[in-house]
Short mmCIF file of C-alpha atoms in Angstrom, two decimals:
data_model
loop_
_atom_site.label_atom_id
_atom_site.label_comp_id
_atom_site.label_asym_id
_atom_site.label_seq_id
_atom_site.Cartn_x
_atom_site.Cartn_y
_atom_site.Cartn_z
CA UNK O 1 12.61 8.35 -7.07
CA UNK O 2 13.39 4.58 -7.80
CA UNK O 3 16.54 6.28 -9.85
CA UNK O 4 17.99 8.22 -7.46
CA UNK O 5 17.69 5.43 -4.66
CA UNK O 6 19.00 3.14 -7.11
CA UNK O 7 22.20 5.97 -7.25
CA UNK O 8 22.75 5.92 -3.70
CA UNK O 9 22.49 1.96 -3.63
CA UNK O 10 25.15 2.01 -6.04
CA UNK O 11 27.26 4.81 -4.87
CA UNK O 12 26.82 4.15 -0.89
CA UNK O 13 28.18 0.87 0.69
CA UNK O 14 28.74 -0.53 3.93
CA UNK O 15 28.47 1.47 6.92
CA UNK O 16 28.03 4.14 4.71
CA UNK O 17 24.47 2.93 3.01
CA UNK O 18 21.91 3.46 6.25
CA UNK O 19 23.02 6.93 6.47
CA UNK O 20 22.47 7.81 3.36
CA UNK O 21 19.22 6.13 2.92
CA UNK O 22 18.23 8.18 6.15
CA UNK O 23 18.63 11.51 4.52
CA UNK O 24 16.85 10.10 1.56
CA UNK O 25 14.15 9.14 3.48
CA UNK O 26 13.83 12.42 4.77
CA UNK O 27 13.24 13.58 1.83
CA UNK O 28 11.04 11.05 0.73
CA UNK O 29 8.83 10.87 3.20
CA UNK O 30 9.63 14.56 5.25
CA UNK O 31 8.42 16.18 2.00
CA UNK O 32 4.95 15.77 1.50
CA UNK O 33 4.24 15.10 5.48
CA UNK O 34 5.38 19.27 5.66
CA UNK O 35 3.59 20.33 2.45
CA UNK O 36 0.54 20.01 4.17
CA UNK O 37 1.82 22.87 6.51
CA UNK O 38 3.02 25.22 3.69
CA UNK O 39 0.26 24.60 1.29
CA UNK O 40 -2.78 25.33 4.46
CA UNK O 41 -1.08 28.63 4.91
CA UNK O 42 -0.56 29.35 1.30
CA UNK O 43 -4.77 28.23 0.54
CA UNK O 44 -5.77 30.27 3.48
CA UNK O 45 -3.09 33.54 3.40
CA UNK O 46 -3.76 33.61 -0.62
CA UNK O 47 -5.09 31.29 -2.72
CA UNK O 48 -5.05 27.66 -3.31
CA UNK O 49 -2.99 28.06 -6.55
CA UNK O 50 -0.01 29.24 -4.61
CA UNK O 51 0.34 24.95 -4.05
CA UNK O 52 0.85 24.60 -7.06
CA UNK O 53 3.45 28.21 -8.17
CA UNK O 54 5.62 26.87 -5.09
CA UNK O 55 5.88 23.38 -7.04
CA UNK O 56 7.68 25.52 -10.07
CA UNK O 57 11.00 27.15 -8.56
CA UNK O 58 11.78 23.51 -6.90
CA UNK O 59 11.96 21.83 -9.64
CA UNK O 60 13.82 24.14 -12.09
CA UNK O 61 16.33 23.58 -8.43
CA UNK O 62 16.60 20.00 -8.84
CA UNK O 63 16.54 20.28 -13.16
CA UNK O 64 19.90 22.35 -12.72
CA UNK O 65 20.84 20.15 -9.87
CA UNK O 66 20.96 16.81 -12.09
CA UNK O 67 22.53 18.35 -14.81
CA UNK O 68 25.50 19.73 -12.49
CA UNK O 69 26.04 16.65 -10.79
CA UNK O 70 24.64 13.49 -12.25
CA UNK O 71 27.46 12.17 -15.02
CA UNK O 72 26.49 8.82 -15.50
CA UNK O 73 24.52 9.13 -19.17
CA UNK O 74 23.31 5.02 -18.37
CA UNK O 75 23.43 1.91 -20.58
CA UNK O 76 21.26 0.22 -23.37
CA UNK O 77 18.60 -1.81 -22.17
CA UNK O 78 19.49 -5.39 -23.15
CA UNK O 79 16.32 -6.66 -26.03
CA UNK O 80 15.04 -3.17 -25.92
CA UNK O 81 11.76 -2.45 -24.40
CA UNK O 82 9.28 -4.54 -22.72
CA UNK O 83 5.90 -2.64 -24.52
CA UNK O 84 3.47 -5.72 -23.68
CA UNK O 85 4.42 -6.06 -19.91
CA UNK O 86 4.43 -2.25 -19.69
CA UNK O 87 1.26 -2.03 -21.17
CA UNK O 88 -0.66 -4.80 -19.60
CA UNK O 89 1.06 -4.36 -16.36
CA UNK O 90 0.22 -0.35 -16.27
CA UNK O 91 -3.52 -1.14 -17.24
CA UNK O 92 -3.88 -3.80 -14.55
CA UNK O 93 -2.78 -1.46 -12.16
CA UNK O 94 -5.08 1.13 -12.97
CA UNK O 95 -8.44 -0.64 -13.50
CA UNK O 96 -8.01 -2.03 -9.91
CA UNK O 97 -6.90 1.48 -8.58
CA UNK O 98 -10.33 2.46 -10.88
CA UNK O 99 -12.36 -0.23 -9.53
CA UNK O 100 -11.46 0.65 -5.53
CA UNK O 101 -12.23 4.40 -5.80
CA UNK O 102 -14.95 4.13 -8.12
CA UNK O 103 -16.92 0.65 -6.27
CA UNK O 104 -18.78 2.75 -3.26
CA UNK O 105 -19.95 5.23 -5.06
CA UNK O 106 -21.43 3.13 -8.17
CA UNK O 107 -22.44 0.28 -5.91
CA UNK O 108 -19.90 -2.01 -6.94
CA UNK O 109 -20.87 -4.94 -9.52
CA UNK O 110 -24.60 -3.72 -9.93
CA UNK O 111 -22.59 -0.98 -12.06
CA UNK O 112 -21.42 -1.57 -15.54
CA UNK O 113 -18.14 0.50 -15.42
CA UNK O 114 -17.03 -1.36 -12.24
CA UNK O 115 -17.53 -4.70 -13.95
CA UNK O 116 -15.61 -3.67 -17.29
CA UNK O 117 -12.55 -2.80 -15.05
CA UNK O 118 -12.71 -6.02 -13.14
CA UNK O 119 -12.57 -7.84 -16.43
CA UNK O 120 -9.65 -5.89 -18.01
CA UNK O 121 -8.10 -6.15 -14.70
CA UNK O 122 -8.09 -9.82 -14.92
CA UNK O 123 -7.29 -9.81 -18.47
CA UNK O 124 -4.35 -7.53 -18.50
CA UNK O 125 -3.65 -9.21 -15.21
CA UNK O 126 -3.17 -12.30 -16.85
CA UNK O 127 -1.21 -11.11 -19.76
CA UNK O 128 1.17 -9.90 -17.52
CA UNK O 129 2.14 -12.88 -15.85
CA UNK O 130 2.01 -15.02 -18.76
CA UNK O 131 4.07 -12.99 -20.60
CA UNK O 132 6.61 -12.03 -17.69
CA UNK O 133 7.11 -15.72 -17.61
CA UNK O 134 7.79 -16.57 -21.58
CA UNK O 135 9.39 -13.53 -22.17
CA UNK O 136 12.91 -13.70 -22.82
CA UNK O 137 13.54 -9.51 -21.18
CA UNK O 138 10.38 -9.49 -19.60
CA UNK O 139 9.59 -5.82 -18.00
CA UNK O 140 9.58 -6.93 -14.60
CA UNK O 141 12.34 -9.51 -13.96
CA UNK O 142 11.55 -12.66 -12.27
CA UNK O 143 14.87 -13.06 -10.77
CA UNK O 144 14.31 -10.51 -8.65
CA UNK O 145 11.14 -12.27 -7.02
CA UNK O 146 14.15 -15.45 -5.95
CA UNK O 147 15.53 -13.07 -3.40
CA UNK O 148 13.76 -13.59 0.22
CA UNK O 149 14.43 -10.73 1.63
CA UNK O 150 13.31 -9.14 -1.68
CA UNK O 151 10.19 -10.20 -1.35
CA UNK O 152 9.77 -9.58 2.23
CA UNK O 153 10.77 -6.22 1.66
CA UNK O 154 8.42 -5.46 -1.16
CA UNK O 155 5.73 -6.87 1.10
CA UNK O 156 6.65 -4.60 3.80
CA UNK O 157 7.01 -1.51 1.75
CA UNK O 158 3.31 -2.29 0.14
CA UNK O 159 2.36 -1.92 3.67
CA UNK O 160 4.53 0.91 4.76
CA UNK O 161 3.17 2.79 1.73
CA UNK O 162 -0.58 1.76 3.14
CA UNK O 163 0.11 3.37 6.45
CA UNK O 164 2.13 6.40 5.34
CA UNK O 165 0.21 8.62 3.76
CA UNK O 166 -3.24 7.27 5.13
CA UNK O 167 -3.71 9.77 8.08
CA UNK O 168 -2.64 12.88 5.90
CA UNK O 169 -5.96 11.96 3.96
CA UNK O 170 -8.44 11.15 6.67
CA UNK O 171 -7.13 14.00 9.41
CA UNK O 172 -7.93 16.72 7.24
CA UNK O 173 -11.32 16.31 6.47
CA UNK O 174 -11.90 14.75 9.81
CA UNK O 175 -10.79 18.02 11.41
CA UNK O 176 -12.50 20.56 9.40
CA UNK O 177 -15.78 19.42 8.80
CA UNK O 178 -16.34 17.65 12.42
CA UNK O 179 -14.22 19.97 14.87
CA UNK O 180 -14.59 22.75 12.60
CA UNK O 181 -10.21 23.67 12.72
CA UNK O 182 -8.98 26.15 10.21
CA UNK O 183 -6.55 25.50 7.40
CA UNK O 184 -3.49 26.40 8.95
CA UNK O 185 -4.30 24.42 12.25
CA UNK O 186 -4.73 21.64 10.37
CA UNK O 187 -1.73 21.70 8.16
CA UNK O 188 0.39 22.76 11.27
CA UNK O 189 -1.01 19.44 12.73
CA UNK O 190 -0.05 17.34 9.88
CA UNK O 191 3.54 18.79 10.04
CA UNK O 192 4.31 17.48 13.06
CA UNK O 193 4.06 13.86 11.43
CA UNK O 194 7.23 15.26 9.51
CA UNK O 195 8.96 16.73 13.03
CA UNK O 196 8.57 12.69 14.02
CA UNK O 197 10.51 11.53 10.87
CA UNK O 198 13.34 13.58 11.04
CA UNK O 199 13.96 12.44 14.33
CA UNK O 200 12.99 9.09 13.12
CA UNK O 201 15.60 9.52 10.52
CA UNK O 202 18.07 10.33 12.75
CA UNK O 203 17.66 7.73 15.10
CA UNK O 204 17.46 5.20 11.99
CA UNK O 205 20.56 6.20 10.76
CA UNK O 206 22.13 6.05 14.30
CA UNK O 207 21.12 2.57 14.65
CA UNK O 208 22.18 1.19 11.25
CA UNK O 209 24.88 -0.60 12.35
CA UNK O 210 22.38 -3.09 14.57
CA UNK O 211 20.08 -5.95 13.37
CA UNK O 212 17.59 -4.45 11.18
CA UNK O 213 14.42 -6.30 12.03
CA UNK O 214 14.98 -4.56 15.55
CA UNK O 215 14.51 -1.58 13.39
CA UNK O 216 11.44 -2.61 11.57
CA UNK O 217 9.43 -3.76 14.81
CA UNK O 218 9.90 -0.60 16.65
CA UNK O 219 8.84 1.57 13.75
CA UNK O 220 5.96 -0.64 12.58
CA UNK O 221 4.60 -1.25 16.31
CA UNK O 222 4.96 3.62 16.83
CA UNK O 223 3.05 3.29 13.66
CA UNK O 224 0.77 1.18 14.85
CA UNK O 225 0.26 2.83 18.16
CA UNK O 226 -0.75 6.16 16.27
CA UNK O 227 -3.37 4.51 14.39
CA UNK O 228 -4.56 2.76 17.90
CA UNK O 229 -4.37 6.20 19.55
CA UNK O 230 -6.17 8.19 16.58
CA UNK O 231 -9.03 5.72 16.73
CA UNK O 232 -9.65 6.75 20.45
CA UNK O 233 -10.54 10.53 19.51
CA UNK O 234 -13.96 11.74 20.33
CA UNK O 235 -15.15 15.47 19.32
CA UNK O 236 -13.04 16.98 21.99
CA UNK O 237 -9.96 15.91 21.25
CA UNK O 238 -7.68 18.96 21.37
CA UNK O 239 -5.18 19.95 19.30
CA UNK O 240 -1.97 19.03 21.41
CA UNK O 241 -3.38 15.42 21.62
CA UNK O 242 -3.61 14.85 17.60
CA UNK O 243 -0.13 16.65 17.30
CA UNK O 244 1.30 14.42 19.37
CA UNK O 245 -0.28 11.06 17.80
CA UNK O 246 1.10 12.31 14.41
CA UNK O 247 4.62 12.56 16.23
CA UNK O 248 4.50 9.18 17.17
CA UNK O 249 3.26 8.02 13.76
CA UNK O 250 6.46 10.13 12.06
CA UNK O 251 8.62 8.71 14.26
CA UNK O 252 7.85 5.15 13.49
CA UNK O 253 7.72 5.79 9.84
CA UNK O 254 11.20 7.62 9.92
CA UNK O 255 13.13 4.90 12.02
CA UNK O 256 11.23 1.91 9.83
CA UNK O 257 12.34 3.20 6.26
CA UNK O 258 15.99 2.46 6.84
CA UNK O 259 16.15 -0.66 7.91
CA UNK O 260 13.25 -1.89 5.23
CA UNK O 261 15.55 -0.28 2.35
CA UNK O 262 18.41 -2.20 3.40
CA UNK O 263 16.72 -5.16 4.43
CA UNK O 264 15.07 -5.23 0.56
CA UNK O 265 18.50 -4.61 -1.07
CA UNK O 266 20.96 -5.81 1.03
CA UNK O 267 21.31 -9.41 -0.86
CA UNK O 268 20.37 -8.00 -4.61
CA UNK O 269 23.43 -7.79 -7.29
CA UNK O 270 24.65 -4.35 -8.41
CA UNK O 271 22.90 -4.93 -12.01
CA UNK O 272 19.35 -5.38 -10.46
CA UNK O 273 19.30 -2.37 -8.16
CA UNK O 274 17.39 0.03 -10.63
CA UNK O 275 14.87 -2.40 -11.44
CA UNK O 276 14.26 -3.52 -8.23
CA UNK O 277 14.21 0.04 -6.84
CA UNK O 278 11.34 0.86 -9.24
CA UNK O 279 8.94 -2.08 -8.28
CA UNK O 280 9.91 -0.83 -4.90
CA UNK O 281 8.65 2.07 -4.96
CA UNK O 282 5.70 1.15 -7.73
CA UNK O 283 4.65 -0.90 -4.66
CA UNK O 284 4.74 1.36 -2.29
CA UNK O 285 3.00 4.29 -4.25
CA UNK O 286 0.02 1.33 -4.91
CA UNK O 287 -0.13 0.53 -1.43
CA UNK O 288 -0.88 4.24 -0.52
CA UNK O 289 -3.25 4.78 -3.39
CA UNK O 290 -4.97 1.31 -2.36
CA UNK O 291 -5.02 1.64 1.22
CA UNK O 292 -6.67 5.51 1.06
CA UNK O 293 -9.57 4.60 -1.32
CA UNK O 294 -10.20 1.44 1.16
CA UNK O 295 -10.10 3.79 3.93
CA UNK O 296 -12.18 6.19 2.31
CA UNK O 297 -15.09 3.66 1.60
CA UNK O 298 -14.66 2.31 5.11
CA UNK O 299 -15.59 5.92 6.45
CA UNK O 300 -18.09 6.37 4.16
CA UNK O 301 -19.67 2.89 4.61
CA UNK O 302 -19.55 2.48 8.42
CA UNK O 303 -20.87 6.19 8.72
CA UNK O 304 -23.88 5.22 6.71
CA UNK O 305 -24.55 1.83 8.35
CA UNK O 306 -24.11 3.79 12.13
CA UNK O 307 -26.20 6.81 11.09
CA UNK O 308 -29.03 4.43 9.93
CA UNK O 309 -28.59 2.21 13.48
CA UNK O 310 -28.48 6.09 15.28
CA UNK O 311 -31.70 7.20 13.90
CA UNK O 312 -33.51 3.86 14.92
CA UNK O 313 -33.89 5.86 18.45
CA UNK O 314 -34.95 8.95 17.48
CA UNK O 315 -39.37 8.58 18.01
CA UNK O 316 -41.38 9.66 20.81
CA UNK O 317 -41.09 6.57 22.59
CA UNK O 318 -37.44 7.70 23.77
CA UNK O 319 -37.84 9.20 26.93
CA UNK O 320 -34.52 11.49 26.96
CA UNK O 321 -35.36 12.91 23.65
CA UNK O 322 -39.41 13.27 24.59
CA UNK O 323 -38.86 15.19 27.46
CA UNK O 324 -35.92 17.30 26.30
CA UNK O 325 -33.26 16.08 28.99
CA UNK O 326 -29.33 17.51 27.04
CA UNK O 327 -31.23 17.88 24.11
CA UNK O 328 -30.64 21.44 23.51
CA UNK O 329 -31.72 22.62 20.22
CA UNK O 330 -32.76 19.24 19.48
CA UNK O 331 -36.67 18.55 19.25
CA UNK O 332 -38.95 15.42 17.82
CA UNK O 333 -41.94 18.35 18.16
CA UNK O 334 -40.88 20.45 15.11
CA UNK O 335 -39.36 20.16 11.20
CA UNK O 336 -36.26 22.53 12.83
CA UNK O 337 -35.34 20.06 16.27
CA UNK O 338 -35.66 17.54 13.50
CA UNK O 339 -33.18 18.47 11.42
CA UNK O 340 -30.97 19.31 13.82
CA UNK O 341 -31.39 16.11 15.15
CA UNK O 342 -30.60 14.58 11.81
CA UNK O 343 -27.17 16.74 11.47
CA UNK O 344 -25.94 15.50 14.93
CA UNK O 345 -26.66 12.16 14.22
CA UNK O 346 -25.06 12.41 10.57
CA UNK O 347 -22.02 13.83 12.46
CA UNK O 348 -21.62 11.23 15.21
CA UNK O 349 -21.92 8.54 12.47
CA UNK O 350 -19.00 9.92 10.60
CA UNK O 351 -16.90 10.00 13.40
CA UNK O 352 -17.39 6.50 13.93
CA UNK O 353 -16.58 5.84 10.51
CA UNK O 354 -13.51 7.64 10.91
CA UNK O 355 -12.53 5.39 14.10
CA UNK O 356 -13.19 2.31 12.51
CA UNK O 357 -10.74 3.60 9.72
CA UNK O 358 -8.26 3.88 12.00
CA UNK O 359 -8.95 1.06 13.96
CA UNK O 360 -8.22 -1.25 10.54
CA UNK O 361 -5.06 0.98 9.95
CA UNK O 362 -3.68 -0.59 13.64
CA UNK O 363 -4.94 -3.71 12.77
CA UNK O 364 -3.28 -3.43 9.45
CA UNK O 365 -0.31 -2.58 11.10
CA UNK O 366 0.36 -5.23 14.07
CA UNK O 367 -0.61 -7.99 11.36
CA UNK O 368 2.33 -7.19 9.73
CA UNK O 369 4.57 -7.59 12.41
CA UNK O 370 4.90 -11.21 11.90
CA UNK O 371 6.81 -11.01 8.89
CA UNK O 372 9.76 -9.31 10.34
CA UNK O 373 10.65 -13.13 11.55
CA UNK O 374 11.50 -14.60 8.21
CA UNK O 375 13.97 -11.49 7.24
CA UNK O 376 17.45 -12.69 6.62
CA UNK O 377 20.60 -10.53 8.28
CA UNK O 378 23.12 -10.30 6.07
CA UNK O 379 26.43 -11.33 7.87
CA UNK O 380 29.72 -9.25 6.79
#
């Protein structure tokens, strides 16, 4: 990915650069938010392997597809490669990821493993910077990090790749286990996040040609306004209702991606476009992975903390649950009302945990908005 948007960078100019990042983006982003779609009815119609057979004919496509049409063969990296940035950067980025999905289940620091990955965290953490700065072809480049809009775009991507994929992880699980939808219903849900971004898309590449951080605020404030909608679903929620939240959250994804690509590259030299295309997308891959596994431990932490305050009320002494007013099966008289008690309890508590998830994910969201101020418009 950062080579092919580093082709287009290159290739692409002018008035001719937000279109083509828009149909990029489409497929980018339009890809895996339709996947969902194809791969519910593939699990459900046949079997989950079918996910992974359809990956196979695609990608003997694109192999003959590069080899058709891609002439440039590249040039030499100047002072070869960078193996101790690599290195140390790669593990510093994967003990954190480690140390993020691994914390809530093995109680954080009171674990062992989680406090060896903190320490070669900071360790190869360190080396990395240290290095990047003495270096004389360090494997990221600081010169890169002098550009303003640069930064502010690597910023904003780390948070566009937070909210992107976030809701294709929670929704799922969300909708099967507490509303009970099918595979196909669900994946037909999550596909209309990608009907949102190819209109997104369009629009984005319509509006090119205007300031760009009038771009960025309208797509991160639809994102936003998904998340804030998504955290006001109860049990009932129908289907039409999440469909249409996941339009609104495509649509804001789709129209910000253009504008954040060229605000990021717009003021960058020719020569620094591939590098700077991979930490762009390095960050926004880390900002998905990141976001997710904090998401996921929000759920799971929140749900535990609600179902213990939940169960505080369940005794005799409650008078709706003593004398059976909308209790239904529910009963403090026998081992069976009890459980049942128990479930719905355990099931109200993870639906708070999911709405607090979402909740942060609009807070995440708006807090960003702020930044858009310092982005610089480059004047032709």
């Amino acid at each position: 990915m950062p080579l092919s948007q580093a082709i287009l960078l290159a290739v692409f100019t002018g008035e001719d650069r937000p279109m083509a990042q828009g149909i990029y983006g489409m497929s980018v982003v339009v890809g895996p938010a339709l996947g969902p779609a194809i791969g519910g009815y593939l699990a459900e119609a046949y079997d989950w392997r079918w996910i992974f057979y359809l990956i196979i004919p695609l990608a003997i496509v694109a192999f003959v597809l590069v080899l058709a049409f891609i002439r440039d063969g590249g040039r030499a990296q100047q002072g070869g490669f960078d193996w101790t940035g690599f290195l140390s950067l790669s593990i510093a980025v994967t003990c954190l990821q480690l140390t993020v999905d691994r914390g809530e289940r093995f109680d954080w620091f009171d674990s062992p493993e989680i406090v060896i990955y903190t320490f070669a965290l900071g360790i190869a953490l360190w080396v990395f910077l240290v290095h990047t700065a003495t270096h004389e072809h360090p494997f990221v480049n600081p010169q890169l990090f002098r550009d303003r809009n640069y930064v502010l775009g690597v910023v904003l991507v780390f948070v566009y790749g937070m909210l992107n994929f976030t809701p294709i992880t929670l929704l799922p699980p969300m909708l099967q286990h507490l509303k009970g939808y099918p595979d196909s219903l669900i994946g037909l849900l999550l596909a209309m996040r990608g009907v949102g971004m190819v209109v997104g898309f369009y629009l984005a590449g319509k509006l090119g040609r205007l300031d760009p951080r009038l771009g960025l605020a309208i797509g991160l404030g639809l994102i936003g306004l998904s998340g804030a909608v998504l955290a006001t679903f109860e049990f009932n929620a129908p289907p039409f209702d999440i469909g249409w939240a996941g339009i609104i959250q495509g649509l804001g994804s789709g129209i910000m991606w253009v504008p954040l690509t060229m605000v990021a590259f717009a003021t960058l030299p020719v020569r620094l476009l591939p590098e700077a295309s991979s930490i762009f997308h390095l960050l926004r891959n880390f900002g998905s992975r990141i976001f997710i596994s904090i998401s996921v431990m929000a759920v799971v932490r929140t749900a535990k903390i609600s179902y213990s305050e939940l169960v505080e009320h369940v005794s005799p002494f409650n008078e709706s649950l003593r004398d059976g007013i909308g209790t239904g099966a529910w009963s403090i008289d026998s081992l069976a009302g009890l459980a049942k008690l128990g479930s719905e309890a355990g099931r109200q508590a993870q639906m708070i945990g999911y709405t607090n998830a979402f909740v942060m994910y609009a807070v995440v969201c708006f807090a960003a908005l702020p930044l858009i101020v310092f982005v610089q418009v480059k004047r032709e």
